[in-house]
PDB file of C-alpha atoms in Angstrom:
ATOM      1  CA  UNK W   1     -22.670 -15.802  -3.555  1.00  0.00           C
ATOM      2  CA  UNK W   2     -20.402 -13.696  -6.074  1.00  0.00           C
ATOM      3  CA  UNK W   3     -22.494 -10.221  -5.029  1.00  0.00           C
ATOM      4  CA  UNK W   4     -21.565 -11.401  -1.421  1.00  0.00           C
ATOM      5  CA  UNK W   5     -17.921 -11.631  -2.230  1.00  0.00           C
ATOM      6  CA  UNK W   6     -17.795  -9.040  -4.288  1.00  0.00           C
ATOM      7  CA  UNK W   7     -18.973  -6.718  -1.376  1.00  0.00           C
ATOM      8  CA  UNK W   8     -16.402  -8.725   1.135  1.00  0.00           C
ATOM      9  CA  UNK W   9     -13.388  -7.855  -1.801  1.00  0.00           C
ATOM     10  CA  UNK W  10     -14.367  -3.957  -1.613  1.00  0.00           C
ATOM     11  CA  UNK W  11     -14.917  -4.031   2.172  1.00  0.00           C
ATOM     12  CA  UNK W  12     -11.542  -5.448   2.675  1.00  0.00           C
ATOM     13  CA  UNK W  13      -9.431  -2.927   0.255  1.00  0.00           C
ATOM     14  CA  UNK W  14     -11.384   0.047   1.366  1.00  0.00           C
ATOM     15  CA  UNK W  15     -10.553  -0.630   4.603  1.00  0.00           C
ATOM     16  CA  UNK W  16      -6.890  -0.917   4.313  1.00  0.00           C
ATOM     17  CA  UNK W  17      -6.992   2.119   2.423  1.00  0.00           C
ATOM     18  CA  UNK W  18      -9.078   3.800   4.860  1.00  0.00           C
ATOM     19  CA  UNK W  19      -6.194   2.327   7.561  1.00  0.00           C
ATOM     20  CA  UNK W  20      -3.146   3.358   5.468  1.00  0.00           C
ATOM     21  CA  UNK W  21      -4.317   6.939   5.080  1.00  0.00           C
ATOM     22  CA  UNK W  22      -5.047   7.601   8.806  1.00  0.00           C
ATOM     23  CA  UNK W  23      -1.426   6.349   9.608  1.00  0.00           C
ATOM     24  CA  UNK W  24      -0.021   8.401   6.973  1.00  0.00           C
ATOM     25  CA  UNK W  25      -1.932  11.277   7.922  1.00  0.00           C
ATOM     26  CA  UNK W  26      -1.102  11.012  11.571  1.00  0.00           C
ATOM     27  CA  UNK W  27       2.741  10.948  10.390  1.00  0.00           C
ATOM     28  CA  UNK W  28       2.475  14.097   8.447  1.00  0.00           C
ATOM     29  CA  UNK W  29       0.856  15.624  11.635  1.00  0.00           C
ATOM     30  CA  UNK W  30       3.200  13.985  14.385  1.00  0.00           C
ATOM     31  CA  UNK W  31       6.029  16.147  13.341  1.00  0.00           C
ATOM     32  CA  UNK W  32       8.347  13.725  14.138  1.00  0.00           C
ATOM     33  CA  UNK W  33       7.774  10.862  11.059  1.00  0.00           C
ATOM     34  CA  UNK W  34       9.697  11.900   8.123  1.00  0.00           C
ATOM     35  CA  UNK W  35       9.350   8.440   6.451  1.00  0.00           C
ATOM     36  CA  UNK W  36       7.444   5.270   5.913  1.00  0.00           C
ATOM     37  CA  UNK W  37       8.313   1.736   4.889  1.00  0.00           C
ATOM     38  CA  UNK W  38       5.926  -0.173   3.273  1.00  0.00           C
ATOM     39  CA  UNK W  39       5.481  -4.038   4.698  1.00  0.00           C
ATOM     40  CA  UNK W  40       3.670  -7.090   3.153  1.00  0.00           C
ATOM     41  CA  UNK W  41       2.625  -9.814   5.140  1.00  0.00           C
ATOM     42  CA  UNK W  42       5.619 -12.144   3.198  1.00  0.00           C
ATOM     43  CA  UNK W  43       3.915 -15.307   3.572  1.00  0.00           C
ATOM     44  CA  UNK W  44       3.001 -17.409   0.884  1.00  0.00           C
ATOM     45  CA  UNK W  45      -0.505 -15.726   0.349  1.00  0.00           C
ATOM     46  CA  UNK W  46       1.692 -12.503  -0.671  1.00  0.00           C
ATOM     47  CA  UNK W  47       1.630 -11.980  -4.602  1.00  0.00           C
ATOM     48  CA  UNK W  48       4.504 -10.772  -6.573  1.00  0.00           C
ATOM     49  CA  UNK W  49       4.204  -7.071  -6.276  1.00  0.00           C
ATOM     50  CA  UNK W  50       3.596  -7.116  -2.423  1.00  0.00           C
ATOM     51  CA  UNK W  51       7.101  -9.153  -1.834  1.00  0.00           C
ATOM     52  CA  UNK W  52       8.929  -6.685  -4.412  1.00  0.00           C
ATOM     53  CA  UNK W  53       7.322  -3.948  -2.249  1.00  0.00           C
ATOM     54  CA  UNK W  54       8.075  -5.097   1.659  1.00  0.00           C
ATOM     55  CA  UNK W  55      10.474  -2.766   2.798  1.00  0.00           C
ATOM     56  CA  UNK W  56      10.471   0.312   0.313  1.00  0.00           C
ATOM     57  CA  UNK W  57      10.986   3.666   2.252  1.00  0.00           C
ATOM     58  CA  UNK W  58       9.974   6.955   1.192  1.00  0.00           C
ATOM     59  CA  UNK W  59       9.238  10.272   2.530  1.00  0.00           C
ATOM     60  CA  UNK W  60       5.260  10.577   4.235  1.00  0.00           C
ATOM     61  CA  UNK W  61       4.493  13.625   1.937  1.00  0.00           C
ATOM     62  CA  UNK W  62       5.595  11.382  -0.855  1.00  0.00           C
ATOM     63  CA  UNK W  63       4.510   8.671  -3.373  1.00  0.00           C
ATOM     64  CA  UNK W  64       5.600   5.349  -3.865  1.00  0.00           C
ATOM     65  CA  UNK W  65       4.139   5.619  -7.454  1.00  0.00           C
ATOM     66  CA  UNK W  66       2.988   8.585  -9.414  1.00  0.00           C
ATOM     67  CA  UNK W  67      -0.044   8.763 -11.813  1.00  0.00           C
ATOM     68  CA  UNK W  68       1.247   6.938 -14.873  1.00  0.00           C
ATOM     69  CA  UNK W  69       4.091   4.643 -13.579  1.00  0.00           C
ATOM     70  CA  UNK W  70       4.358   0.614 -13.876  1.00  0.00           C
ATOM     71  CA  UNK W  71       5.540  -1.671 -10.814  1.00  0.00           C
ATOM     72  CA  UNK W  72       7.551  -5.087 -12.121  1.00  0.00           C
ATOM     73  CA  UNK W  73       6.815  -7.775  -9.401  1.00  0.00           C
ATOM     74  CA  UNK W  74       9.366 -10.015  -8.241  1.00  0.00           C
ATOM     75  CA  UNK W  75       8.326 -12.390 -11.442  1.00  0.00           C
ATOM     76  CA  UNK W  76       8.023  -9.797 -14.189  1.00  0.00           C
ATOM     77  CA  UNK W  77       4.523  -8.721 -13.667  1.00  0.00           C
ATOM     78  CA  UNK W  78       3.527  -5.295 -14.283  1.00  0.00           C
ATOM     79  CA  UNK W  79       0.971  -3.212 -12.510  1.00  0.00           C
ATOM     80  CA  UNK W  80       0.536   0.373 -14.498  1.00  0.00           C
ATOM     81  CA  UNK W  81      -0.914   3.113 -11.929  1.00  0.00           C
ATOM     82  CA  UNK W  82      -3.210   4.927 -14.429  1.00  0.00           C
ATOM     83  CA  UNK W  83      -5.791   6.760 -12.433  1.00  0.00           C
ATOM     84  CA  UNK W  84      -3.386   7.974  -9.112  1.00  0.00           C
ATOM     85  CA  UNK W  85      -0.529   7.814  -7.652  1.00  0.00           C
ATOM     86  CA  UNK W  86       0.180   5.523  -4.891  1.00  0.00           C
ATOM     87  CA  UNK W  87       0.883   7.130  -1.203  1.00  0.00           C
ATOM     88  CA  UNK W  88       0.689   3.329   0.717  1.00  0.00           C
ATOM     89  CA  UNK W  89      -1.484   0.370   0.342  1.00  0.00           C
ATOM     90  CA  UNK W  90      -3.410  -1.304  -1.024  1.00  0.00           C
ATOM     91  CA  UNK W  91      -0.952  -1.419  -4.387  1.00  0.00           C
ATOM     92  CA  UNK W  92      -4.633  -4.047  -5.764  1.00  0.00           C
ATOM     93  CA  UNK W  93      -8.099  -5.607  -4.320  1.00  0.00           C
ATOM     94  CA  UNK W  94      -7.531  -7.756  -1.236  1.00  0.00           C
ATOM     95  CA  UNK W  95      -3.717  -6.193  -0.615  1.00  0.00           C
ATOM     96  CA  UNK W  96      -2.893  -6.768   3.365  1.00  0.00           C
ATOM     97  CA  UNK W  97       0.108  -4.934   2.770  1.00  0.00           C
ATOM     98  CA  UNK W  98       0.776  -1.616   5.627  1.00  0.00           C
ATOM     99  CA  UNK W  99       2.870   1.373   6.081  1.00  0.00           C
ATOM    100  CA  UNK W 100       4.899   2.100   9.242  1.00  0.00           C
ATOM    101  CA  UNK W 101       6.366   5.320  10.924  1.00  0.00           C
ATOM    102  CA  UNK W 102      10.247   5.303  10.507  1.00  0.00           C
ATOM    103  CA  UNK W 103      12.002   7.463  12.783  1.00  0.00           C
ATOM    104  CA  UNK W 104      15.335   7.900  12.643  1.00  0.00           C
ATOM    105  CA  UNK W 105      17.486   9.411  15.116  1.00  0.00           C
ATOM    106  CA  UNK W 106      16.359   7.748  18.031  1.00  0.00           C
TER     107      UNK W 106
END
């Protein structure tokens, strides 16, 4: 049972990674996405640091975190981001949080 979970946890973040990075990716290379906005699902499943995070906008060559900085979530948790810096979700294991294109101009 836990190995079985365990494997369902990774599945799940790697895949949202894997999801998040193609988007981003495919921003840079579209030419025409100069930023991205970070959304959480905002239901009541959504932890602290995904509701702080819904709606965040930065530029798709840049971070939402750098290697070394702390989040506070909405009630006073702390994530520190020790090992990289954070482009897009997942911010932790089992995040459902996305990035979309922002275009402006249109």
């Amino acid at each position: 049972g836990m190995q079985r979970n365990q494997a369902r946890l990774i599945a799940r973040t790697e895949t949202i990674w894997a999801h998040n990075e193609g988007a981003r990716q495919a921003y840079i290379q579209s030419g025409v996405v100069k930023k991205m906005e970070w959304v959480s699902s905002g239901d009541q499943r959504s932890c602290e640091f995904c509701l702080s995070m819904d709606g965040e906008i930065v530029g798709v060559q840049d971070s939402f975190f750098d290697k070394g900085g702390s989040h506070t979530g909405s009630r006073g948790g702390v994530l520190n981001f020790e090992y990289e810096e954070i482009n897009h979700p997942p911010l932790h294991c089992n995040c459902r949080c996305c990035i979309v294109p922002v275009i402006e101009g249109i």
